[in-house]
Short mmCIF file of C-alpha atoms in Angstrom, two decimals:
data_model
loop_
_atom_site.label_atom_id
_atom_site.label_comp_id
_atom_site.label_asym_id
_atom_site.label_seq_id
_atom_site.Cartn_x
_atom_site.Cartn_y
_atom_site.Cartn_z
CA MET D 1 -29.22 34.33 74.11
CA PRO D 2 -27.74 37.82 74.23
CA LEU D 3 -30.04 40.64 73.18
CA GLU D 4 -29.23 43.85 71.36
CA ILE D 5 -31.52 46.46 72.83
CA GLU D 6 -32.03 50.11 73.46
CA SER D 7 -32.27 50.32 77.24
CA ILE D 8 -33.57 53.26 79.22
CA VAL D 9 -31.77 54.86 82.14
CA LEU D 10 -34.15 55.09 85.09
CA GLU D 11 -31.72 56.59 87.59
CA ASN D 12 -28.10 57.71 87.77
CA LEU D 13 -27.15 57.72 91.43
CA TYR D 14 -24.07 58.71 93.40
CA ALA D 15 -22.53 55.55 94.86
CA ALA D 16 -19.14 56.80 96.12
CA GLU D 17 -16.31 59.11 95.08
CA GLU D 18 -15.85 58.70 91.30
CA THR D 19 -18.45 55.94 91.33
CA PHE D 20 -22.03 55.96 90.14
CA ALA D 21 -24.89 53.50 89.89
CA LEU D 22 -27.06 53.25 86.81
CA ARG D 23 -30.48 51.72 87.18
CA ILE D 24 -31.49 50.68 83.71
CA PHE D 25 -34.72 49.30 82.29
CA ALA D 26 -33.72 46.27 80.24
CA PRO D 27 -36.25 43.50 80.95
CA GLY D 28 -35.07 41.02 78.31
CA ILE D 29 -31.50 41.15 79.57
CA ALA D 30 -32.50 41.28 83.25
CA LYS D 31 -34.55 38.12 82.84
CA GLN D 32 -31.59 36.12 81.55
CA ALA D 33 -28.74 37.68 83.51
CA LYS D 34 -26.67 35.58 85.90
CA PRO D 35 -24.04 36.80 88.39
CA GLY D 36 -20.65 37.22 86.74
CA GLN D 37 -22.10 38.16 83.36
CA PHE D 38 -21.70 41.58 81.79
CA VAL D 39 -23.25 43.89 79.23
CA MET D 40 -21.62 45.91 76.46
CA LEU D 41 -22.74 49.50 76.78
CA SER D 42 -22.57 52.19 74.10
CA VAL D 43 -21.07 55.47 75.20
CA THR D 44 -21.75 58.72 73.35
CA GLY D 45 -18.72 59.90 71.44
CA LYS D 46 -16.82 56.64 71.88
CA PHE D 47 -16.39 54.02 69.20
CA LEU D 48 -16.11 50.83 71.22
CA ARG D 49 -18.70 49.76 73.71
CA ARG D 50 -17.66 49.31 77.33
CA PRO D 51 -18.03 45.97 79.12
CA ILE D 52 -19.75 46.53 82.47
CA SER D 53 -20.55 43.83 85.05
CA ILE D 54 -24.11 43.44 86.17
CA ALA D 55 -24.28 44.44 89.86
CA ALA D 56 -27.91 43.62 90.53
CA VAL D 57 -31.15 42.64 88.88
CA SER D 58 -34.57 43.53 90.16
CA GLY D 59 -37.68 42.99 88.08
CA GLY D 60 -36.86 44.28 84.62
CA ARG D 61 -34.10 46.53 85.90
CA LEU D 62 -30.35 46.15 85.91
CA THR D 63 -28.05 47.97 88.29
CA LEU D 64 -24.60 48.76 86.94
CA LEU D 65 -21.97 50.16 89.30
CA VAL D 66 -19.36 52.08 87.38
CA ARG D 67 -16.14 53.74 88.49
CA ILE D 68 -14.76 56.57 86.41
CA VAL D 69 -11.46 55.27 85.10
CA GLY D 70 -11.23 57.01 81.73
CA LYS D 71 -13.04 59.16 79.21
CA GLY D 72 -15.64 56.50 78.36
CA THR D 73 -16.77 56.01 81.94
CA GLN D 74 -16.55 59.78 82.51
CA GLU D 75 -18.97 60.28 79.63
CA LEU D 76 -21.21 57.53 80.95
CA SER D 77 -21.33 59.19 84.38
CA GLN D 78 -23.17 62.11 82.78
CA VAL D 79 -26.20 60.15 81.54
CA SER D 80 -29.52 61.21 82.99
CA ARG D 81 -32.94 59.68 83.51
CA ASN D 82 -34.64 58.57 80.27
CA THR D 83 -31.37 58.48 78.32
CA LYS D 84 -31.43 55.62 75.86
CA LEU D 85 -28.37 53.40 75.92
CA LYS D 86 -27.64 50.76 73.31
CA MET D 87 -26.77 47.60 75.12
CA LEU D 88 -25.84 44.02 74.26
CA GLY D 89 -26.14 41.30 76.86
CA PRO D 90 -26.04 39.34 78.97
CA LEU D 91 -22.61 38.13 77.88
CA GLY D 92 -19.95 35.81 79.26
CA ASN D 93 -20.07 32.91 81.68
CA PRO D 94 -21.49 33.23 85.20
CA PHE D 95 -19.91 32.16 88.48
CA ASN D 96 -20.52 28.52 89.38
CA ILE D 97 -22.91 28.23 92.28
CA PRO D 98 -21.40 26.59 95.36
CA THR D 99 -23.27 23.91 97.24
CA GLY D 100 -22.12 24.89 100.71
CA GLY D 101 -20.55 28.06 102.01
CA ALA D 102 -18.44 30.54 100.09
CA PHE D 103 -16.30 33.67 100.40
CA LEU D 104 -16.91 36.52 97.98
CA VAL D 105 -13.93 38.85 97.65
CA GLY D 106 -14.45 42.19 95.93
CA GLY D 107 -11.60 44.63 95.46
CA GLY D 108 -12.61 48.15 94.42
CA ILE D 109 -15.30 48.33 91.78
CA GLY D 110 -14.72 44.59 91.34
CA VAL D 111 -17.30 44.19 94.07
CA ALA D 112 -20.04 44.82 91.47
CA PRO D 113 -20.65 41.27 90.15
CA LEU D 114 -20.28 39.89 93.68
CA ILE D 115 -23.21 41.98 94.89
CA PHE D 116 -25.41 40.26 92.32
CA PHE D 117 -23.89 36.91 93.28
CA SER D 118 -24.45 37.51 97.00
CA ASN D 119 -28.09 38.38 96.33
CA LEU D 120 -28.53 35.12 94.44
CA LEU D 121 -26.79 33.01 97.10
CA LYS D 122 -28.98 34.63 99.76
CA SER D 123 -32.12 33.74 97.81
CA LEU D 124 -30.86 30.16 97.56
CA ASN D 125 -30.11 30.11 101.31
CA ILE D 126 -26.45 29.40 100.62
CA GLU D 127 -24.30 30.67 103.44
CA HIS D 128 -21.53 33.00 102.33
CA ARG D 129 -19.38 35.89 103.54
CA PRO D 130 -19.13 38.92 101.24
CA LEU D 131 -15.86 40.85 101.77
CA TYR D 132 -15.26 44.20 100.13
CA GLY D 133 -12.12 46.31 100.16
CA GLU D 134 -11.10 49.77 98.94
CA LYS D 135 -7.94 51.84 99.19
CA CYS D 136 -9.71 54.42 101.36
CA GLY D 137 -13.13 55.21 102.77
CA LYS D 138 -14.21 57.78 100.20
CA TYR D 139 -14.36 55.06 97.54
CA VAL D 140 -16.46 52.71 99.63
CA ILE D 141 -19.76 52.26 97.84
CA SER D 142 -22.91 53.31 99.71
CA ARG D 143 -24.41 50.49 101.77
CA ARG D 144 -27.70 50.79 99.90
CA PHE D 145 -26.01 49.04 96.96
CA LEU D 146 -24.05 46.47 98.97
CA PRO D 147 -25.26 43.08 100.18
CA ASP D 148 -26.42 42.60 103.76
CA GLY D 149 -23.66 41.53 106.08
CA VAL D 150 -20.83 42.77 103.86
CA GLU D 151 -17.51 43.18 105.70
CA ILE D 152 -15.70 46.33 104.62
CA PHE D 153 -11.92 46.81 104.56
CA THR D 154 -9.86 49.88 103.69
CA GLU D 155 -6.12 49.97 103.32
CA ASP D 156 -5.85 53.20 105.36
CA GLY D 157 -8.48 52.15 107.88
CA SER D 158 -10.67 55.18 107.15
CA LYS D 159 -13.73 52.91 106.95
CA GLY D 160 -14.35 49.37 108.17
CA THR D 161 -11.41 47.18 109.15
CA ILE D 162 -7.89 48.26 108.27
CA GLY D 163 -6.21 46.05 105.67
CA THR D 164 -6.80 44.71 102.21
CA VAL D 165 -9.90 42.69 101.43
CA LEU D 166 -7.79 39.52 101.39
CA SER D 167 -6.89 40.08 105.05
CA GLY D 168 -10.51 39.16 105.76
CA LEU D 169 -9.90 35.58 104.66
CA PRO D 170 -8.96 32.94 107.25
CA ASN D 171 -5.54 31.28 107.05
CA GLU D 172 -7.13 28.26 105.50
CA VAL D 173 -10.20 28.60 103.31
CA ALA D 174 -12.15 25.38 103.00
CA THR D 175 -15.07 26.75 100.97
CA PRO D 176 -15.06 28.06 97.39
CA VAL D 177 -13.82 31.61 96.89
CA TYR D 178 -15.07 34.04 94.24
CA GLY D 179 -12.99 37.11 93.50
CA CYS D 180 -13.15 40.17 91.33
CA GLY D 181 -10.79 43.09 91.63
CA PRO D 182 -7.71 44.84 90.29
CA GLY D 183 -4.69 42.95 88.93
CA LYS D 184 -2.84 43.46 92.21
CA MET D 185 -5.58 41.67 94.13
CA ILE D 186 -5.64 38.75 91.71
CA GLU D 187 -1.84 38.61 91.92
CA ALA D 188 -2.02 38.50 95.74
CA MET D 189 -4.61 35.72 95.53
CA ILE D 190 -2.24 33.72 93.32
CA GLN D 191 0.55 34.25 95.86
CA GLN D 192 -1.72 33.08 98.66
CA SER D 193 -3.20 30.21 96.68
CA SER D 194 -1.85 27.57 99.09
CA LYS D 195 -4.47 28.69 101.61
CA PHE D 196 -7.34 27.85 99.26
CA ILE D 197 -8.43 24.25 99.69
CA SER D 198 -11.52 24.46 97.52
CA THR D 199 -12.10 26.09 94.13
CA VAL D 200 -11.32 29.74 93.44
CA GLU D 201 -13.01 31.58 90.60
CA VAL D 202 -11.99 35.07 89.56
CA SER D 203 -13.49 37.53 87.13
CA MET D 204 -10.99 39.03 84.69
CA GLU D 205 -10.92 42.24 82.67
CA GLN D 206 -9.50 43.18 79.30
CA ARG D 207 -10.15 45.84 76.68
CA MET D 208 -12.87 44.42 74.47
CA ALA D 209 -14.40 45.09 71.07
CA CYS D 210 -17.25 42.70 70.20
CA GLY D 211 -18.11 41.05 73.53
CA TYR D 212 -19.15 37.70 72.05
CA GLY D 213 -16.03 36.01 70.76
CA VAL D 214 -15.78 36.92 67.10
CA CYS D 215 -13.04 39.54 67.11
CA GLN D 216 -10.61 37.79 69.51
CA GLY D 217 -9.65 41.20 70.84
CA CYS D 218 -9.95 40.55 74.58
CA ALA D 219 -7.35 37.82 74.91
CA ILE D 220 -5.52 37.29 78.19
CA GLU D 221 -2.63 34.94 78.77
CA THR D 222 -3.51 31.87 80.84
CA LYS D 223 -1.70 28.65 81.68
CA SER D 224 -3.54 27.01 78.80
CA GLY D 225 -2.68 29.74 76.29
CA TYR D 226 -4.57 32.84 75.25
CA LYS D 227 -8.20 32.88 76.34
CA LEU D 228 -10.92 35.35 75.49
CA VAL D 229 -12.37 37.22 78.46
CA CYS D 230 -15.72 37.67 76.72
CA LYS D 231 -16.30 34.09 75.60
CA ASP D 232 -14.07 31.84 77.72
CA GLY D 233 -14.55 34.09 80.78
CA PRO D 234 -14.88 36.55 82.31
CA ILE D 235 -14.88 33.95 85.09
CA PHE D 236 -11.72 31.81 85.19
CA PRO D 237 -10.28 29.35 87.72
CA LEU D 238 -7.57 31.19 89.67
CA GLN D 239 -5.01 28.51 88.94
CA GLU D 240 -5.29 29.31 85.22
CA ILE D 241 -4.39 32.97 85.61
CA ILE D 242 -1.02 34.49 84.78
CA ILE D 243 -0.40 38.07 85.89
CA LYS D 244 2.51 39.86 84.26
CA MET U 1 -39.31 44.33 43.63
CA LYS U 2 -38.56 41.12 45.43
CA ASN U 3 -34.98 40.84 44.27
CA MET U 4 -34.06 44.49 44.32
CA LEU U 5 -30.96 43.78 46.41
CA ASP U 6 -29.41 40.77 44.71
CA VAL U 7 -25.99 41.37 43.20
CA GLN U 8 -23.64 39.50 40.94
CA ILE U 9 -20.01 39.23 42.03
CA GLY U 10 -18.47 37.48 39.07
CA ARG U 11 -20.15 34.09 38.88
CA LEU U 12 -21.49 34.39 42.38
CA THR U 13 -24.99 35.68 43.06
CA LEU U 14 -25.53 37.19 46.50
CA ARG U 15 -29.05 37.83 47.80
CA ASN U 16 -27.91 41.28 48.86
CA PRO U 17 -24.66 43.24 48.72
CA LEU U 18 -23.99 43.11 52.45
CA ILE U 19 -21.06 40.90 53.40
CA LEU U 20 -19.65 40.48 56.89
CA ALA U 21 -15.93 41.28 56.77
CA SER U 22 -13.21 38.83 57.74
CA GLY U 23 -12.18 38.93 61.37
CA THR U 24 -15.36 40.59 62.53
CA ALA U 25 -17.78 37.70 62.16
CA GLY U 26 -15.72 34.78 63.47
CA PHE U 27 -16.82 31.73 61.53
CA GLY U 28 -20.41 32.87 61.44
CA PHE U 29 -22.02 30.56 63.96
CA GLU U 30 -21.02 32.85 66.83
CA MET U 31 -23.24 35.50 65.28
CA GLU U 32 -26.08 33.15 64.49
CA ASN U 33 -27.14 33.65 68.12
CA LEU U 34 -27.56 37.36 67.62
CA PHE U 35 -29.34 37.46 64.31
CA GLY U 36 -30.06 34.96 61.55
CA LEU U 37 -27.29 34.87 58.99
CA ASN U 38 -29.92 34.14 56.37
CA ASN U 39 -30.24 37.91 56.18
CA VAL U 40 -26.76 38.72 54.92
CA GLY U 41 -25.39 38.27 51.41
CA ALA U 42 -22.28 36.42 52.56
CA ILE U 43 -19.83 36.14 55.38
CA VAL U 44 -16.07 36.08 55.10
CA THR U 45 -14.51 33.83 57.73
CA LYS U 46 -11.66 34.70 60.00
CA THR U 47 -8.44 34.31 57.99
CA ILE U 48 -7.18 30.72 57.90
CA THR U 49 -3.48 29.89 57.84
CA VAL U 50 -1.85 26.48 57.35
CA GLU U 51 -0.62 26.25 60.93
CA PRO U 52 -2.69 27.34 63.93
CA ARG U 53 -1.82 30.82 65.15
CA ILE U 54 -2.27 31.86 68.77
CA GLY U 55 -2.36 35.52 67.82
CA ASN U 56 -0.54 38.57 69.12
CA PRO U 57 0.08 39.39 72.79
CA PRO U 58 -2.65 41.38 74.58
CA PRO U 59 -3.94 44.01 74.72
CA ARG U 60 -5.18 43.50 71.19
CA VAL U 61 -7.65 46.35 70.77
CA CYS U 62 -7.88 49.97 71.76
CA GLU U 63 -10.18 52.90 71.25
CA THR U 64 -9.06 55.73 68.95
CA PRO U 65 -10.92 58.84 67.79
CA CYS U 66 -13.91 57.59 65.77
CA GLY U 67 -12.50 54.10 65.51
CA MET U 68 -10.31 51.42 66.93
CA LEU U 69 -6.95 49.77 66.50
CA ASN U 70 -6.58 46.02 66.49
CA SER U 71 -3.60 43.76 66.61
CA ILE U 72 -5.14 40.31 66.67
CA GLY U 73 -2.39 38.72 64.60
CA LEU U 74 -4.56 36.33 62.57
CA ALA U 75 -5.35 34.10 65.54
CA ASN U 76 -6.97 31.01 64.01
CA PRO U 77 -7.12 27.25 64.57
CA GLY U 78 -5.20 26.37 61.39
CA LEU U 79 -6.17 24.56 58.21
CA ILE U 80 -6.68 21.03 59.56
CA THR U 81 -8.96 22.02 62.46
CA PHE U 82 -10.79 24.37 60.14
CA LYS U 83 -11.38 21.58 57.64
CA ASN U 84 -12.31 18.87 60.13
CA ASP U 85 -14.20 20.76 62.83
CA ILE U 86 -15.38 24.08 61.50
CA ILE U 87 -16.42 23.36 57.93
CA PRO U 88 -19.14 20.88 59.03
CA GLU U 89 -20.58 23.67 61.20
CA LEU U 90 -20.45 26.15 58.33
CA LYS U 91 -22.70 23.83 56.32
CA LYS U 92 -25.54 24.71 58.69
CA LEU U 93 -25.37 28.42 57.91
CA ASP U 94 -27.84 29.79 55.43
CA THR U 95 -25.59 32.23 53.63
CA LYS U 96 -22.67 32.21 51.21
CA ILE U 97 -19.39 31.34 52.91
CA ILE U 98 -16.23 33.04 51.70
CA VAL U 99 -13.03 31.67 53.25
CA SER U 100 -10.34 34.22 53.96
CA VAL U 101 -6.92 32.77 53.18
CA GLY U 102 -3.67 33.99 54.68
CA GLY U 103 -0.11 32.80 54.83
CA GLU U 104 3.52 33.67 55.28
CA ASN U 105 4.34 32.91 51.67
CA GLU U 106 2.67 31.97 48.40
CA ASP U 107 2.99 28.25 49.02
CA GLU U 108 0.85 28.47 52.14
CA TYR U 109 -1.97 30.18 50.26
CA CYS U 110 -1.70 27.50 47.57
CA GLU U 111 -1.83 24.72 50.16
CA ILE U 112 -5.01 26.09 51.75
CA VAL U 113 -6.79 26.70 48.47
CA ASN U 114 -5.77 23.27 47.23
CA GLU U 115 -6.99 21.57 50.40
CA LEU U 116 -10.35 23.36 50.37
CA ARG U 117 -11.03 23.58 46.65
CA SER U 118 -13.46 20.69 46.61
CA VAL U 119 -15.48 21.75 49.65
CA SER U 120 -18.80 22.43 47.99
CA HIS U 121 -20.25 25.01 50.34
CA ILE U 122 -17.26 27.32 50.16
CA ALA U 123 -18.50 29.90 47.67
CA ALA U 124 -15.21 31.73 47.13
CA PHE U 125 -11.81 32.47 48.61
CA GLU U 126 -10.77 35.91 49.75
CA LEU U 127 -7.01 36.33 49.59
CA ASN U 128 -5.84 38.38 52.53
CA LEU U 129 -3.03 40.33 50.90
CA SER U 130 -3.30 43.14 53.40
CA CYS U 131 -3.11 42.11 57.06
CA PRO U 132 -0.94 44.72 58.84
CA ASN U 133 -0.46 42.63 62.00
CA VAL U 134 1.82 39.80 60.95
CA VAL U 135 5.56 39.83 60.43
CA ARG U 136 5.60 37.76 57.26
CA GLY U 137 3.02 37.55 54.49
CA GLY U 138 -0.10 39.71 54.81
CA ILE U 139 0.48 43.23 53.62
CA ASN U 140 3.93 42.42 52.26
CA LEU U 141 2.56 39.98 49.71
CA GLY U 142 0.15 42.52 48.33
CA LYS U 143 2.56 45.35 47.63
CA ASN U 144 3.95 44.53 44.20
CA PRO U 145 1.53 44.38 41.23
CA LYS U 146 3.61 41.86 39.28
CA ILE U 147 3.83 39.51 42.27
CA VAL U 148 0.10 39.88 42.92
CA GLN U 149 -0.76 39.11 39.31
CA ASP U 150 1.45 36.01 39.08
CA PHE U 151 0.33 34.81 42.47
CA ILE U 152 -3.39 35.02 41.68
CA TYR U 153 -2.77 33.43 38.29
CA LYS U 154 -1.07 30.53 40.02
CA LEU U 155 -3.98 30.11 42.45
CA LYS U 156 -6.43 30.15 39.55
CA THR U 157 -4.75 27.04 38.20
CA ILE U 158 -5.49 25.28 41.50
CA THR U 159 -9.16 26.16 41.97
CA ASP U 160 -12.27 26.90 39.95
CA LYS U 161 -13.78 28.81 42.84
CA PRO U 162 -13.91 32.60 42.63
CA LEU U 163 -10.94 34.43 44.12
CA TRP U 164 -11.28 37.85 45.74
CA SER U 165 -8.19 39.95 46.22
CA LYS U 166 -8.31 41.98 49.45
CA LEU U 167 -5.90 44.87 49.16
CA SER U 168 -4.40 47.26 51.66
CA PRO U 169 -5.20 50.96 51.61
CA GLN U 170 -1.52 51.55 52.39
CA THR U 171 -0.32 51.70 48.83
CA SER U 172 0.66 54.46 46.50
CA ASP U 173 -1.12 52.76 43.64
CA ILE U 174 -4.32 50.88 44.40
CA LEU U 175 -5.21 50.94 40.70
CA SER U 176 -2.13 49.00 39.62
CA LEU U 177 -2.69 46.41 42.33
CA SER U 178 -6.36 46.10 41.36
CA LEU U 179 -5.55 45.79 37.66
CA ALA U 180 -2.87 43.23 38.50
CA SER U 181 -5.42 41.25 40.52
CA GLN U 182 -7.80 41.40 37.56
CA ALA U 183 -5.10 40.39 35.09
CA GLY U 184 -4.17 37.47 37.32
CA GLY U 185 -7.75 36.27 37.19
CA ALA U 186 -9.28 37.60 40.40
CA ASP U 187 -13.07 37.63 40.34
CA ALA U 188 -13.31 40.73 42.53
CA VAL U 189 -11.19 43.14 44.50
CA VAL U 190 -11.96 44.02 48.10
CA ILE U 191 -11.08 47.65 48.80
CA ALA U 192 -9.68 47.85 51.44
CA ASN U 193 -8.36 46.55 54.75
CA THR U 194 -7.44 48.38 57.97
CA ILE U 195 -4.87 51.17 57.82
CA PRO U 196 -1.69 50.62 59.87
CA GLY U 197 -1.82 52.74 63.02
CA MET U 198 -0.44 53.13 66.51
CA ALA U 199 -1.38 54.62 69.87
CA ILE U 200 0.77 55.31 72.93
CA ASN U 201 -0.25 55.83 76.55
CA ILE U 202 1.81 58.91 77.32
CA TRP U 203 1.66 58.35 81.11
CA THR U 204 3.05 54.84 81.07
CA ARG U 205 4.93 55.50 77.80
CA GLU U 206 3.79 52.07 76.66
CA PRO U 207 2.13 51.28 73.35
CA MET U 208 -1.61 50.71 73.72
CA LEU U 209 -1.34 47.40 71.85
CA GLY U 210 0.68 44.31 72.71
CA GLY U 211 1.64 44.09 69.04
CA ILE U 212 2.78 47.76 69.24
CA THR U 213 1.21 48.76 65.91
CA GLY U 214 -2.18 47.67 64.65
CA GLY U 215 -4.83 48.20 62.02
CA LEU U 216 -7.14 51.20 62.21
CA SER U 217 -10.80 50.58 61.49
CA GLY U 218 -14.12 52.21 62.17
CA ALA U 219 -15.70 55.48 61.13
CA ALA U 220 -12.28 57.15 60.95
CA ILE U 221 -11.32 55.18 57.82
CA HIS U 222 -14.65 55.34 55.97
CA PRO U 223 -13.77 58.37 53.82
CA VAL U 224 -10.50 56.64 52.87
CA ALA U 225 -12.41 53.60 51.65
CA VAL U 226 -14.87 55.77 49.73
CA ALA U 227 -12.02 57.60 48.00
CA LEU U 228 -10.20 54.37 47.12
CA VAL U 229 -13.34 52.79 45.69
CA TYR U 230 -14.10 55.98 43.78
CA SER U 231 -10.57 56.00 42.33
CA LEU U 232 -11.23 52.57 40.81
CA ARG U 233 -14.72 53.34 39.52
CA ASN U 234 -15.09 52.59 35.80
CA LYS U 235 -11.49 51.37 35.63
CA LEU U 236 -11.98 47.67 36.35
CA GLU U 237 -13.98 44.99 34.64
CA ILE U 238 -14.27 42.91 37.79
CA PRO U 239 -16.53 43.94 40.67
CA ILE U 240 -15.33 46.11 43.53
CA ILE U 241 -16.29 45.16 47.06
CA GLY U 242 -16.04 48.24 49.27
CA CYS U 243 -14.87 47.74 52.83
CA GLY U 244 -13.98 50.29 55.46
CA GLY U 245 -15.62 52.06 58.34
CA ILE U 246 -19.29 51.40 57.77
CA THR U 247 -20.86 52.31 61.09
CA LYS U 248 -24.28 53.40 59.91
CA PRO U 249 -26.51 52.21 57.05
CA GLU U 250 -25.94 55.38 55.01
CA ASP U 251 -22.21 54.57 54.83
CA ALA U 252 -22.97 51.46 52.80
CA ILE U 253 -24.92 53.46 50.21
CA GLU U 254 -22.05 55.94 50.05
CA LEU U 255 -19.58 53.19 49.13
CA ILE U 256 -21.96 51.80 46.51
CA LEU U 257 -22.46 55.25 44.96
CA ALA U 258 -18.67 55.61 44.88
CA GLY U 259 -18.46 52.45 42.79
CA ALA U 260 -18.73 49.38 45.01
CA ASP U 261 -20.81 46.46 43.70
CA ALA U 262 -21.06 45.06 47.22
CA ILE U 263 -19.86 46.14 50.62
CA GLN U 264 -18.28 44.54 53.65
CA LEU U 265 -19.22 45.52 57.15
CA GLY U 266 -16.61 45.02 59.85
CA SER U 267 -15.98 46.86 63.11
CA GLY U 268 -19.46 48.36 62.83
CA ASN U 269 -20.73 44.96 64.01
CA PHE U 270 -19.01 45.58 67.33
CA ILE U 271 -20.90 48.76 68.09
CA ASP U 272 -24.28 47.47 66.97
CA SER U 273 -24.76 43.81 66.24
CA LEU U 274 -27.97 44.66 64.39
CA LEU U 275 -26.17 46.99 61.98
CA PRO U 276 -26.13 44.38 59.17
CA ILE U 277 -29.91 43.97 59.33
CA LYS U 278 -30.51 47.70 59.68
CA THR U 279 -28.26 48.33 56.68
CA ILE U 280 -30.12 45.84 54.50
CA GLU U 281 -33.45 47.40 55.49
CA PHE U 282 -32.09 50.86 54.78
CA MET U 283 -30.92 49.81 51.31
CA LYS U 284 -34.50 48.84 50.40
CA GLU U 285 -35.83 52.04 51.91
CA TYR U 286 -33.29 54.11 50.02
CA LEU U 287 -34.06 52.46 46.69
CA ASN U 288 -37.78 53.00 47.20
CA LYS U 289 -37.37 56.59 48.29
CA CYS U 290 -35.09 57.44 45.37
CA GLU U 291 -37.18 55.39 42.94
CA PHE U 292 -34.61 52.85 41.88
CA ASN U 293 -35.64 49.28 41.14
CA SER U 294 -32.39 47.59 41.99
CA ILE U 295 -29.26 48.21 44.02
CA LYS U 296 -27.27 47.51 40.86
CA GLU U 297 -28.66 50.71 39.36
CA ILE U 298 -26.86 52.90 41.89
CA VAL U 299 -23.40 51.35 41.69
CA GLY U 300 -20.97 54.18 40.91
CA LYS U 301 -23.86 56.60 40.31
CA ILE U 302 -22.30 59.48 42.16
CA LYS U 303 -23.41 62.73 40.47
CA LEU U 304 -20.44 64.73 39.30
CA LYS U 305 -20.71 68.30 38.13
CA THR U 306 -19.61 68.55 34.56
#
């Protein structure tokens, strides 16, 4: 059951260029949270809350990795220790847990929910390969936040292997794939879908108002009609997704 | 002291004047998970239309200064699904259920009211005469006082249930439309709905909403709602339900002082899902602090310098 709470910022840490990590005390939410779920976070001076994926859970703390993409996230980047943040969560559906191996594919800040997922799979002794790509090295998130064994890709080769994150996938992928990233990455996954033999789940984004399905504001178009990212997602089967 | 918050909206008694506004509370059960609906006076469902509506193309919401725009487009499962699948669920909710009715023309409103008139746990119908996000019906039906009066009169012949007339703030004469609603037999007016608005991303030159224009809600429109309610104060015999931009408990008291017998809380739910409960608690606190015995005592009690 989602909780409406006043959480407390424990730390606001530099994670990469234009990217910060909030460590937040929110035990009730942390206890329930599953990888793929998100929280709605109030931002000073902004009307709507911002949906932010949960990047890690440890004890009663949540880690949220946030990239500055607009005024809301810019404002959020300024919060300091002991700031109280109104928060609703956890919300949305989690990734389905694979039985055997898996590939986790994170593009840009989309890596956030996959860090949490990788941590869970590791604790369950489920073999998996976390892949993480950025445009260039300065955006690559500090290793302290990333899962062990993560393979890093940059499009300009300034860090890790040169290429997009999808170039890290074999020509034929027999295990489930879990992806989160920008529209272009999801689009490329759709184009390459013939290489995926098993299931592919992707996390989708949309501007959101309520976060729990009542306002119908966060609709995206899918092959079975409009779906709500907050309630029907944010995790969707790749074959359902339409990118325009 | 126990019943200091109960209010009378026509024949309907609500345990408190806080109503969840249409389109911001789904069908109620979605919110049951967040807080018990037994706390609120009533909920107004998402607007129902005869045929299912998939809604407007995304994006459907965007942030604006002190508020938001929405262009949902009355997405709803349609009358038949509502009757067969949703109404049985509504029976489980411990609050008054008001069904919001929409349509492209008068006949569609009549069809819905006729189909649902004998459903016992529907406490009233709210006629959505003010949705800005649909091509036909909505706001266009609620523009002409004569049409509004005849239309409500016609609906009154179909049902014994109370009818609330939800009007748009985008009118040059809210009084005429309210009086017309009253003359037609409406049991209350709901003042008001979202205000038509638009936002453009200047870098992509694209509208921020898939539906291009939308309805503005949130704190930005609260003073508009207060002024509209105030303009109707002492001019109607039927109750006024104030609706617009309540984002903190004090806003609800402000609307009541301006003349609202009850209030609806909408987008404020999105920024704090506990706002309804906090607002109800604040109402009690306010009455105690200001030494009133009942919320009814403060309706329209704005102090004006003579």
